Structures are given as structure tokens and as C-alpha cells.
Amino acid sequence: MSTDARERTPWADLARWVVPGVIVFSITVRVVVGISVVADLADGDSTSGYIDRFAEIATDPGRPYRDRDVEYPPVSLVAIVLVGTPEEGSTGIRVLWLTLALDAAVALSLLWGWGARATAAYLGASLPVLVPMYTTLDLLPVALASWAVALAWRRRERAGGALLAAAILAKVWPVVLVPGLVVWGRRRALAWAVGALAVGTLLWVSWGGVGALGQVATQRHTPGWEAESTVGAIVWIVGDERVQNVRDSPRVGTAPAWAKLALLGATALGVAAVWIRAARRGAPVEVGAPSLACVAVLLFCSPIYSYPYVLWLLPWTALALVEGRRALGWLGVAVIVFTAVTFELLTDGTVPVQIALVTRNLLTGAIPVVYLVARSNVRTTTAVEPAPTGP
């Protein structure tokens, strides 16, 4: 009997079908959820306050940033103008179609950059949050950042750097990935990212005014803590304060400038610690694990942690899983699941939502802690140095 025949087992044969099975199942669920969202929109239920806001931004008169406050950076604003209509239902359907395309773009970036296992991990991990995914535009910076990192990783550094700048100009959070370009030895991509970001910011300020930066940074100067954030959830519980909807955002308590600056400093220190750990001599070359940890630091310390923000974790959670960082990857999945629970409980009373929020936020904070303290047993990963694919 040959060695190959001896080594073949029913479990090995079954394992061959796990990845394609997950992909097919995940795509099927996406079709069902998409049809359900379309049905809700046809009945006049937008399923999301974000869709109403997109319609408002796209149709209000005057120049954004100068004549009226807008909380979205310019790349996201362009997408909102493209999908926005006076009718919320029509806007919602356009958002759905765009997000389906962005969802496919993320999956394809992982397939091209790291293989079918990464794609399957992404498609599976995102299943609990498909409804929030398809009724917001937070997948736009995710798709841009995922393709940017994949391109830079595969030695398409100019395109990767420029696309990362576009991701930052869609939503600021991908800025925490920029130091990774240094850690991974992609200095040309770093130069392109910094240069394109500088040019894009200059054009943005020239068109929208300096005040545009403050509008985005403060979500239209909205006071208080966002109720879903780490600090906001605690204030909501121990302060016994009611949540108020202020400029389309659930807010609680007051957020003094010094507290926000302290959180910004904590974010910077946490992100620096993660990338210093990733650059340590002898450490395995990884993309997903440090990226996941950095985005989690940002979310944990942010004064805003709305439920769609969990989408920012998706590609890095998938990569962490295929890199062999199971503890990190499953923590990311747990955060995604508890966000879905919170989303479903929003109309079911205060206490269940508070419990789910605190659990979600603690799990988010655990991700960078585990990354920093755990000793990696990964000797080779799916993120090993790729062969050059171009000049």
C-alpha cells in the first residue's frame, strides 16, 4: 500500500471540503439576508438610521463642510452622494448594492493576497453582522484598507500605499495600519501612503475648509460619550443617566477635552506597543495579528464605538485565524458575535444591552492584551514573505 493511501483518512477527505463548503454556505446566507433587507426597504423600513442620514447628506443644499456640517471624510462623502436619493428606500437599496460589491472586494483581496482559507474565514466570521454591514457604508474603508495591505504585501507598493491613503480619507481608522508598512519592509508603500494622504488632505481642506477636519474628528461637534463606547457604556451604567439621541448619535454624560486627549494618548501608546512587538527580532512575519490588535486598541479607546465599527476587525480577524493565532482570531469572532447580540437587543430594554456592550468592549480590549503578552508558537504562517510579483 502506498504512503499516500495509508495517510488518507475520512477526516482528511472531509477537510478538503471545509473551505469550499464555508464559502458556498456564506454566499447563500448573504443572498438570503440581501433579499430580506430589500423586502424591509420595500415595506418602508430602512432598518438603519444611517440610511436616513445618507439621504439627508446627499440631498441637502449647499457645499458640505462649508455650508453644513458633515461627519464623514471626503472619500466616504463621495460614496454617500453617489448612493443618496430623496427617498430613504431607494437610498437603502443603493447602499445594499454598493455594500455587496464592497463585501466581494474584501473577499477577493484576501483570496488574492493570502488564499482561499483567508476568504473562507472572512465570509464565515462576518455572518453574524450581515444586516449592519448591508445598511451602512463602513465596509468602504475596510475594502480599501484590505486591498491596500494585500497590494503592498504582494509588492504592488505604489498602488497599496495610495489605496491606504484613500482608506484613511474614507474613515480615519486605517491610519493605525501605516506603521505596519515599515514593519513589513514596504517603505515605498509608506512613502506613497504619506504623500497621497498629504495631497488628499490638502485638496479636502482647500475645498471644504479647515473646519472640515474638526467636523469629522468630533462627529459634527456632538457632545458627550457615544453610549456604545467603552467609557460611554460605563457612564451609562454607573452614572444612571439616560441616553439621548444627539445628531443621530446615542450620547450619554459629558466628555471633557482632557479625557478625549488621554484616550488619544492611550491609543497612540497601544498602537506603538503592538508594532514594536511585531518588529521584534525573531518574531514571525504576520499581517493579521498585529493589524487586528491595533484596530482593537483604537476601538477600545475611542469615544465612539458604534455597532458598524466592528466591521473594521473583519479582514484582520480572518488573517489572524489563518496565521495560526487562534486565540486572537476567536476573540475577534467573539467581539463580532456580541456586537450582533447588541444590535438585536437594541429594542429589548436597557440592562440586556448594557451587559452585551460591556462584554463586547472587554473582549475588544482583550485582543491587544493577548497579542502583547502571549508568546507566539507560529514558526511559519500564511503571511510569509511572498515572492516578488512585479517591479
CSV table of C-alpha atoms in Angstrom, one decimal:
chain,number,residue,atom,x,y,z
A,1,MET,CA,0.0,0.0,0.0
A,2,SER,CA,1.4,3.4,-0.9
A,3,THR,CA,2.2,6.0,1.6
A,4,ASP,CA,-0.4,8.4,0.2
A,5,ALA,CA,-3.1,5.7,0.5
A,6,ARG,CA,-2.1,4.9,4.1
A,7,GLU,CA,-2.3,8.6,5.1
A,8,ARG,CA,-5.7,9.2,3.6
A,9,THR,CA,-8.5,9.2,6.1
A,10,PRO,CA,-12.2,10.0,6.0
A,11,TRP,CA,-11.4,13.1,8.1
A,12,ALA,CA,-8.7,14.2,5.7
A,13,ASP,CA,-11.2,13.8,2.8
A,14,LEU,CA,-13.8,15.8,4.7
A,15,ALA,CA,-11.4,18.6,5.5
A,16,ARG,CA,-10.8,19.2,1.8
A,17,TRP,CA,-14.4,20.3,1.6
A,18,VAL,CA,-14.5,22.6,4.6
A,19,VAL,CA,-13.2,25.7,2.9
A,20,PRO,CA,-15.4,25.5,-0.2
A,21,GLY,CA,-18.3,24.5,2.0
A,22,VAL,CA,-17.9,27.6,4.2
A,23,ILE,CA,-17.7,29.8,1.1
A,24,VAL,CA,-20.8,28.3,-0.5
A,25,PHE,CA,-22.8,28.4,2.7
A,26,SER,CA,-21.7,32.0,3.5
A,27,ILE,CA,-22.6,33.2,0.0
A,28,THR,CA,-26.0,31.5,0.3
A,29,VAL,CA,-26.7,33.3,3.6
A,30,ARG,CA,-25.7,36.6,2.0
A,31,VAL,CA,-28.2,36.1,-0.7
A,32,VAL,CA,-31.0,35.4,1.8
A,33,VAL,CA,-30.1,38.4,4.0
A,34,GLY,CA,-29.9,40.7,1.0
A,35,ILE,CA,-33.4,39.6,-0.1
A,36,SER,CA,-34.6,40.2,3.4
A,37,VAL,CA,-33.1,43.7,3.5
A,38,VAL,CA,-34.6,44.6,0.2
A,39,ALA,CA,-38.0,43.4,1.4
A,40,ASP,CA,-37.7,45.6,4.5
A,41,LEU,CA,-36.8,48.6,2.4
A,42,ALA,CA,-39.8,47.9,0.1
A,43,ASP,CA,-42.1,48.0,3.2
A,44,GLY,CA,-40.7,51.4,4.2
A,45,ASP,CA,-38.4,50.1,7.0
A,46,SER,CA,-34.9,51.4,6.3
A,47,THR,CA,-33.5,49.1,9.2
A,48,SER,CA,-30.9,51.7,9.8
A,49,GLY,CA,-30.7,55.4,10.8
A,50,TYR,CA,-27.6,55.6,8.7
A,51,ILE,CA,-29.6,55.3,5.5
A,52,ASP,CA,-31.7,58.2,6.5
A,53,ARG,CA,-28.6,60.2,7.2
A,54,PHE,CA,-27.1,59.3,3.9
A,55,ALA,CA,-30.2,60.5,2.1
A,56,GLU,CA,-30.1,63.8,4.1
A,57,ILE,CA,-26.4,64.4,3.3
A,58,ALA,CA,-26.8,63.7,-0.4
A,59,THR,CA,-29.8,66.0,-0.9
A,60,ASP,CA,-29.3,68.9,1.5
A,61,PRO,CA,-28.4,72.1,-0.4
A,62,GLY,CA,-25.1,73.9,0.0
A,63,ARG,CA,-21.5,72.7,0.0
A,64,PRO,CA,-20.6,70.1,2.5
A,65,TYR,CA,-18.3,71.1,5.3
A,66,ARG,CA,-18.6,74.8,4.4
A,67,ASP,CA,-22.4,75.4,4.4
A,68,ARG,CA,-23.4,72.4,6.6
A,69,ASP,CA,-21.6,70.1,8.9
A,70,VAL,CA,-20.7,66.6,7.7
A,71,GLU,CA,-19.2,63.9,9.9
A,72,TYR,CA,-17.7,61.8,7.0
A,73,PRO,CA,-14.3,62.3,5.3
A,74,PRO,CA,-14.3,63.1,1.6
A,75,VAL,CA,-14.0,59.6,0.1
A,76,SER,CA,-17.0,58.4,2.1
A,77,LEU,CA,-18.8,61.6,1.2
A,78,VAL,CA,-18.4,60.8,-2.5
A,79,ALA,CA,-19.9,57.4,-1.9
A,80,ILE,CA,-22.8,58.9,0.0
A,81,VAL,CA,-23.5,61.4,-2.7
A,82,LEU,CA,-23.5,58.6,-5.3
A,83,VAL,CA,-26.0,56.4,-3.4
A,84,GLY,CA,-28.1,59.1,-1.8
A,85,THR,CA,-31.6,60.0,-3.1
A,86,PRO,CA,-34.5,61.9,-1.6
A,87,GLU,CA,-36.2,58.6,-0.9
A,88,GLU,CA,-34.8,56.6,2.0
A,89,GLY,CA,-35.9,53.3,0.5
A,90,SER,CA,-34.1,54.0,-2.8
A,91,THR,CA,-31.1,55.1,-0.9
A,92,GLY,CA,-31.1,51.9,1.1
A,93,ILE,CA,-31.3,49.7,-2.0
A,94,ARG,CA,-28.3,51.6,-3.5
A,95,VAL,CA,-26.4,51.2,-0.2
A,96,LEU,CA,-27.1,47.4,-0.3
A,97,TRP,CA,-25.8,47.0,-3.9
A,98,LEU,CA,-22.7,49.0,-3.1
A,99,THR,CA,-22.0,47.1,0.1
A,100,LEU,CA,-22.5,43.8,-1.7
A,101,ALA,CA,-19.8,44.9,-4.1
A,102,LEU,CA,-17.5,46.0,-1.2
A,103,ASP,CA,-18.1,42.7,0.6
A,104,ALA,CA,-17.0,40.8,-2.6
A,105,ALA,CA,-14.0,43.2,-2.8
A,106,VAL,CA,-12.8,42.3,0.7
A,107,ALA,CA,-13.2,38.6,0.0
A,108,LEU,CA,-11.3,38.9,-3.3
A,109,SER,CA,-8.5,40.9,-1.6
A,110,LEU,CA,-8.0,38.1,0.9
A,111,LEU,CA,-8.1,35.5,-1.8
A,112,TRP,CA,-5.5,37.3,-3.9
A,113,GLY,CA,-3.3,38.1,-1.0
A,114,TRP,CA,-3.5,35.1,1.2
A,115,GLY,CA,-5.6,32.3,-0.3
A,116,ALA,CA,-9.0,30.6,-0.1
A,117,ARG,CA,-8.7,29.9,3.7
A,118,ALA,CA,-8.5,33.6,4.5
A,119,THR,CA,-11.5,34.3,2.2
A,120,ALA,CA,-13.5,31.5,3.9
A,121,ALA,CA,-12.6,32.8,7.4
A,122,TYR,CA,-13.8,36.3,6.4
A,123,LEU,CA,-17.0,35.1,4.9
A,124,GLY,CA,-17.8,32.9,7.9
A,125,ALA,CA,-16.8,35.4,10.6
A,126,SER,CA,-18.9,38.2,9.0
A,127,LEU,CA,-22.2,36.2,9.0
A,128,PRO,CA,-23.5,37.5,12.4
A,129,VAL,CA,-23.2,41.1,11.3
A,130,LEU,CA,-24.6,41.0,7.7
A,131,VAL,CA,-27.6,43.2,8.5
A,132,PRO,CA,-25.4,46.1,9.9
A,133,MET,CA,-23.0,45.5,7.1
A,134,TYR,CA,-25.6,45.9,4.4
A,135,THR,CA,-27.2,49.0,5.9
A,136,THR,CA,-24.1,51.2,6.4
A,137,LEU,CA,-21.1,52.2,4.4
A,138,ASP,CA,-18.4,51.2,7.0
A,139,LEU,CA,-17.3,48.4,4.7
A,140,LEU,CA,-15.9,51.0,2.2
A,141,PRO,CA,-12.7,51.8,4.3
A,142,VAL,CA,-12.5,48.1,5.1
A,143,ALA,CA,-12.4,47.1,1.5
A,144,LEU,CA,-9.9,49.9,0.6
A,145,ALA,CA,-7.6,49.0,3.6
A,146,SER,CA,-7.8,45.3,2.9
A,147,TRP,CA,-6.8,45.8,-0.8
A,148,ALA,CA,-4.2,48.3,0.2
A,149,VAL,CA,-2.4,45.9,2.6
A,150,ALA,CA,-2.8,43.0,0.1
A,151,LEU,CA,-1.2,45.1,-2.7
A,152,ALA,CA,1.6,46.3,-0.5
A,153,TRP,CA,2.2,42.8,0.8
A,154,ARG,CA,2.4,41.4,-2.7
A,155,ARG,CA,4.9,44.1,-3.7
A,156,ARG,CA,2.5,46.3,-5.5
A,157,GLU,CA,3.7,49.1,-3.2
A,158,ARG,CA,2.7,52.2,-5.1
A,159,ALA,CA,-0.9,51.1,-5.6
A,160,GLY,CA,-1.0,49.8,-2.0
A,161,GLY,CA,0.2,53.0,-0.5
A,162,ALA,CA,-2.1,55.2,-2.5
A,163,LEU,CA,-5.1,53.0,-1.7
A,164,LEU,CA,-4.2,53.1,2.0
A,165,ALA,CA,-4.3,56.9,1.9
A,166,ALA,CA,-7.8,56.6,0.2
A,167,ALA,CA,-8.9,54.3,3.1
A,168,ILE,CA,-7.8,56.9,5.6
A,169,LEU,CA,-9.7,59.6,3.7
A,170,ALA,CA,-12.8,57.4,3.8
A,171,LYS,CA,-12.6,56.7,7.6
A,172,VAL,CA,-9.6,57.7,9.7
A,173,TRP,CA,-9.1,54.4,11.5
A,174,PRO,CA,-6.8,52.8,8.8
A,175,VAL,CA,-4.1,55.2,9.9
A,176,VAL,CA,-3.1,52.6,12.6
A,177,LEU,CA,-2.0,50.3,9.8
A,178,VAL,CA,0.6,52.7,8.4
A,179,PRO,CA,3.4,51.6,10.8
A,180,GLY,CA,2.9,48.1,9.5
A,181,LEU,CA,4.3,49.2,6.2
A,182,VAL,CA,7.6,49.8,8.0
A,183,VAL,CA,7.5,46.5,9.9
A,184,TRP,CA,6.8,44.6,6.7
A,185,GLY,CA,9.6,46.3,4.9
A,186,ARG,CA,7.3,48.2,2.5
A,187,ARG,CA,8.9,51.6,2.6
A,188,ARG,CA,7.9,52.6,-0.9
A,189,ALA,CA,4.3,51.9,0.0
A,190,LEU,CA,4.8,54.1,3.1
A,191,ALA,CA,6.1,56.9,1.0
A,192,TRP,CA,3.2,56.7,-1.3
A,193,ALA,CA,0.7,56.5,1.5
A,194,VAL,CA,2.1,59.6,3.3
A,195,GLY,CA,2.4,61.5,0.0
A,196,ALA,CA,-1.1,60.7,-1.2
A,197,LEU,CA,-2.6,61.4,2.2
A,198,ALA,CA,-0.9,64.8,2.3
A,199,VAL,CA,-2.1,65.7,-1.2
A,200,GLY,CA,-5.6,64.4,-0.5
A,201,THR,CA,-5.9,66.2,2.8
A,202,LEU,CA,-4.7,69.5,1.2
A,203,LEU,CA,-7.3,69.2,-1.5
A,204,TRP,CA,-10.0,68.3,1.1
A,205,VAL,CA,-9.2,71.4,3.2
A,206,SER,CA,-9.0,73.6,0.2
A,207,TRP,CA,-12.5,72.6,-0.9
A,208,GLY,CA,-14.2,72.1,2.5
A,209,GLY,CA,-12.2,74.5,4.7
A,210,VAL,CA,-10.1,73.8,7.8
A,211,GLY,CA,-13.3,73.3,9.8
A,212,ALA,CA,-14.0,70.1,7.9
A,213,LEU,CA,-11.3,68.3,9.9
A,214,GLY,CA,-13.0,69.2,13.2
A,215,GLN,CA,-16.4,68.2,12.0
A,216,VAL,CA,-15.1,64.7,11.2
A,217,ALA,CA,-12.9,64.4,14.3
A,218,THR,CA,-15.8,65.4,16.6
A,219,GLN,CA,-18.7,63.9,14.6
A,220,ARG,CA,-20.2,67.3,13.9
A,221,HIS,CA,-19.2,68.6,17.4
A,222,THR,CA,-21.5,66.2,19.1
A,223,PRO,CA,-21.2,66.4,22.9
A,224,GLY,CA,-20.9,63.5,25.4
A,225,TRP,CA,-19.8,59.9,25.1
A,226,GLU,CA,-21.2,57.7,22.5
A,227,ALA,CA,-23.2,55.2,24.6
A,228,GLU,CA,-21.7,52.1,22.9
A,229,SER,CA,-18.1,53.2,23.6
A,230,THR,CA,-16.1,51.7,26.5
A,231,VAL,CA,-16.3,54.9,28.6
A,232,GLY,CA,-19.9,55.6,27.5
A,233,ALA,CA,-21.2,52.2,28.5
A,234,ILE,CA,-19.7,52.6,31.9
A,235,VAL,CA,-21.1,56.1,32.4
A,236,TRP,CA,-24.5,54.8,31.2
A,237,ILE,CA,-24.4,52.1,33.9
A,238,VAL,CA,-22.9,53.8,36.9
A,239,GLY,CA,-24.0,57.3,36.2
A,240,ASP,CA,-27.6,56.3,35.9
A,241,GLU,CA,-28.0,58.7,33.0
A,242,ARG,CA,-30.5,58.4,30.1
A,243,VAL,CA,-29.2,58.0,26.6
A,244,GLN,CA,-30.1,60.9,24.4
A,245,ASN,CA,-30.1,60.9,20.6
A,246,VAL,CA,-27.9,63.9,19.6
A,247,ARG,CA,-27.2,64.5,15.9
A,248,ASP,CA,-28.1,60.9,15.0
A,249,SER,CA,-25.8,59.5,17.8
A,250,PRO,CA,-26.8,58.0,21.1
A,251,ARG,CA,-24.9,60.0,23.7
A,252,VAL,CA,-24.6,60.0,27.5
A,253,GLY,CA,-22.8,62.2,30.1
A,254,THR,CA,-20.2,64.7,29.2
A,255,ALA,CA,-16.8,64.1,27.6
A,256,PRO,CA,-14.2,66.8,28.6
A,257,ALA,CA,-11.4,67.6,26.2
A,258,TRP,CA,-8.7,66.3,28.6
A,259,ALA,CA,-10.4,62.9,28.8
A,260,LYS,CA,-10.5,62.6,25.0
A,261,LEU,CA,-6.9,63.6,24.8
A,262,ALA,CA,-6.0,61.0,27.4
A,263,LEU,CA,-7.7,58.3,25.3
A,264,LEU,CA,-6.0,59.5,22.2
A,265,GLY,CA,-2.6,59.2,24.0
A,266,ALA,CA,-3.5,55.7,25.2
A,267,THR,CA,-4.4,54.8,21.6
A,268,ALA,CA,-1.1,56.0,20.3
A,269,LEU,CA,0.8,54.1,23.1
A,270,GLY,CA,-1.1,50.9,22.4
A,271,VAL,CA,-0.6,51.0,18.7
A,272,ALA,CA,3.1,51.8,19.1
A,273,ALA,CA,3.4,48.9,21.5
A,274,VAL,CA,1.8,46.5,19.1
A,275,TRP,CA,4.0,47.4,16.2
A,276,ILE,CA,7.2,47.4,18.3
A,277,ARG,CA,6.3,43.9,19.4
A,278,ALA,CA,5.6,42.9,15.7
A,279,ALA,CA,9.0,44.3,14.7
A,280,ARG,CA,10.9,42.4,17.4
A,281,ARG,CA,13.8,40.4,16.1
A,282,GLY,CA,12.8,36.7,15.7
A,283,ALA,CA,9.1,37.5,15.7
A,284,PRO,CA,7.1,35.7,13.0
A,285,VAL,CA,6.2,37.8,10.0
A,286,GLU,CA,2.4,38.4,10.4
A,287,VAL,CA,-0.1,40.8,8.9
A,288,GLY,CA,-3.4,39.8,10.6
A,289,ALA,CA,-2.4,39.6,14.2
A,290,PRO,CA,-0.8,43.0,14.7
A,291,SER,CA,-3.4,44.7,12.5
A,292,LEU,CA,-6.2,43.2,14.5
A,293,ALA,CA,-4.6,44.2,17.7
A,294,CYS,CA,-4.1,47.8,16.5
A,295,VAL,CA,-7.6,48.3,15.3
A,296,ALA,CA,-8.9,46.8,18.6
A,297,VAL,CA,-6.8,49.3,20.6
A,298,LEU,CA,-8.4,52.1,18.6
A,299,LEU,CA,-11.9,50.8,19.1
A,300,PHE,CA,-11.5,50.2,22.8
A,301,CYS,CA,-10.1,53.7,23.5
A,302,SER,CA,-12.4,55.5,21.1
A,303,PRO,CA,-15.2,57.8,22.4
A,304,ILE,CA,-17.3,56.3,19.6
A,305,TYR,CA,-17.8,52.6,19.1
A,306,SER,CA,-21.0,52.3,17.1
A,307,TYR,CA,-22.0,48.8,16.1
A,308,PRO,CA,-20.9,49.1,12.4
A,309,TYR,CA,-17.4,49.8,13.6
A,310,VAL,CA,-16.9,46.1,14.3
A,311,LEU,CA,-16.7,45.6,10.6
A,312,TRP,CA,-13.2,47.2,10.8
A,313,LEU,CA,-12.0,44.0,12.5
A,314,LEU,CA,-13.2,41.5,9.9
A,315,PRO,CA,-10.2,41.1,7.4
A,316,TRP,CA,-7.6,41.1,10.2
A,317,THR,CA,-9.6,38.5,12.3
A,318,ALA,CA,-9.7,36.3,9.2
A,319,LEU,CA,-5.9,36.7,8.7
A,320,ALA,CA,-5.1,36.1,12.3
A,321,LEU,CA,-7.0,32.8,12.2
A,322,VAL,CA,-5.2,31.5,9.1
A,323,GLU,CA,-1.9,32.7,10.6
A,324,GLY,CA,-2.4,30.3,13.4
A,325,ARG,CA,-3.3,33.0,16.0
A,326,ARG,CA,-6.4,31.2,17.1
A,327,ALA,CA,-6.8,33.0,20.5
A,328,LEU,CA,-6.7,36.3,18.8
A,329,GLY,CA,-8.9,35.2,15.9
A,330,TRP,CA,-11.6,33.7,18.1
A,331,LEU,CA,-11.5,36.8,20.3
A,332,GLY,CA,-12.2,38.8,17.1
A,333,VAL,CA,-15.1,36.5,16.3
A,334,ALA,CA,-16.5,36.8,19.8
A,335,VAL,CA,-16.5,40.6,19.5
A,336,ILE,CA,-18.4,40.3,16.2
A,337,VAL,CA,-20.9,37.9,17.8
A,338,PHE,CA,-21.5,40.2,20.8
A,339,THR,CA,-21.9,43.2,18.5
A,340,ALA,CA,-24.6,41.2,16.7
A,341,VAL,CA,-26.3,40.4,20.0
A,342,THR,CA,-26.2,44.1,21.0
A,343,PHE,CA,-27.7,45.1,17.6
A,344,GLU,CA,-30.6,42.6,18.1
A,345,LEU,CA,-31.2,43.8,21.7
A,346,LEU,CA,-31.4,47.5,21.0
A,347,THR,CA,-35.2,47.5,21.5
A,348,ASP,CA,-35.4,44.9,24.3
A,349,GLY,CA,-34.5,47.0,27.3
A,350,THR,CA,-31.6,48.8,28.9
A,351,VAL,CA,-30.0,46.1,31.1
A,352,PRO,CA,-29.5,43.4,28.3
A,353,VAL,CA,-28.0,46.0,26.0
A,354,GLN,CA,-25.6,47.2,28.8
A,355,ILE,CA,-24.5,43.7,29.6
A,356,ALA,CA,-23.8,42.9,25.9
A,357,LEU,CA,-22.0,46.2,25.4
A,358,VAL,CA,-19.7,45.8,28.4
A,359,THR,CA,-18.9,42.2,27.3
A,360,ARG,CA,-18.2,43.3,23.8
A,361,ASN,CA,-15.9,46.1,24.9
A,362,LEU,CA,-14.0,44.0,27.3
A,363,LEU,CA,-13.4,41.4,24.6
A,364,THR,CA,-12.2,44.1,22.3
A,365,GLY,CA,-9.7,45.3,24.9
A,366,ALA,CA,-8.5,41.8,25.5
A,367,ILE,CA,-7.3,41.4,21.9
A,368,PRO,CA,-4.3,43.8,22.2
A,369,VAL,CA,-3.5,42.4,25.7
A,370,VAL,CA,-3.4,38.9,24.4
A,371,TYR,CA,-1.3,39.9,21.4
A,372,LEU,CA,1.3,41.7,23.7
A,373,VAL,CA,1.6,39.1,26.4
A,374,ALA,CA,1.1,35.8,24.5
A,375,ARG,CA,4.2,34.0,23.2
A,376,SER,CA,3.6,33.1,19.6
A,377,ASN,CA,4.2,29.5,18.7
A,378,VAL,CA,3.9,30.3,15.0
A,379,ARG,CA,7.1,29.4,13.1
A,380,THR,CA,5.7,29.8,9.6
A,381,THR,CA,2.4,31.4,8.6
A,382,THR,CA,0.3,32.0,5.6
A,383,ALA,CA,1.8,35.5,5.7
A,384,VAL,CA,5.3,34.5,5.0
A,385,GLU,CA,7.3,36.7,2.6
A,386,PRO,CA,5.8,36.4,-0.9
A,387,ALA,CA,7.8,36.1,-4.0
A,388,PRO,CA,8.1,39.4,-5.9
A,389,THR,CA,5.3,39.8,-8.4
A,390,GLY,CA,6.4,43.0,-10.1
A,391,PRO,CA,9.0,45.7,-10.1
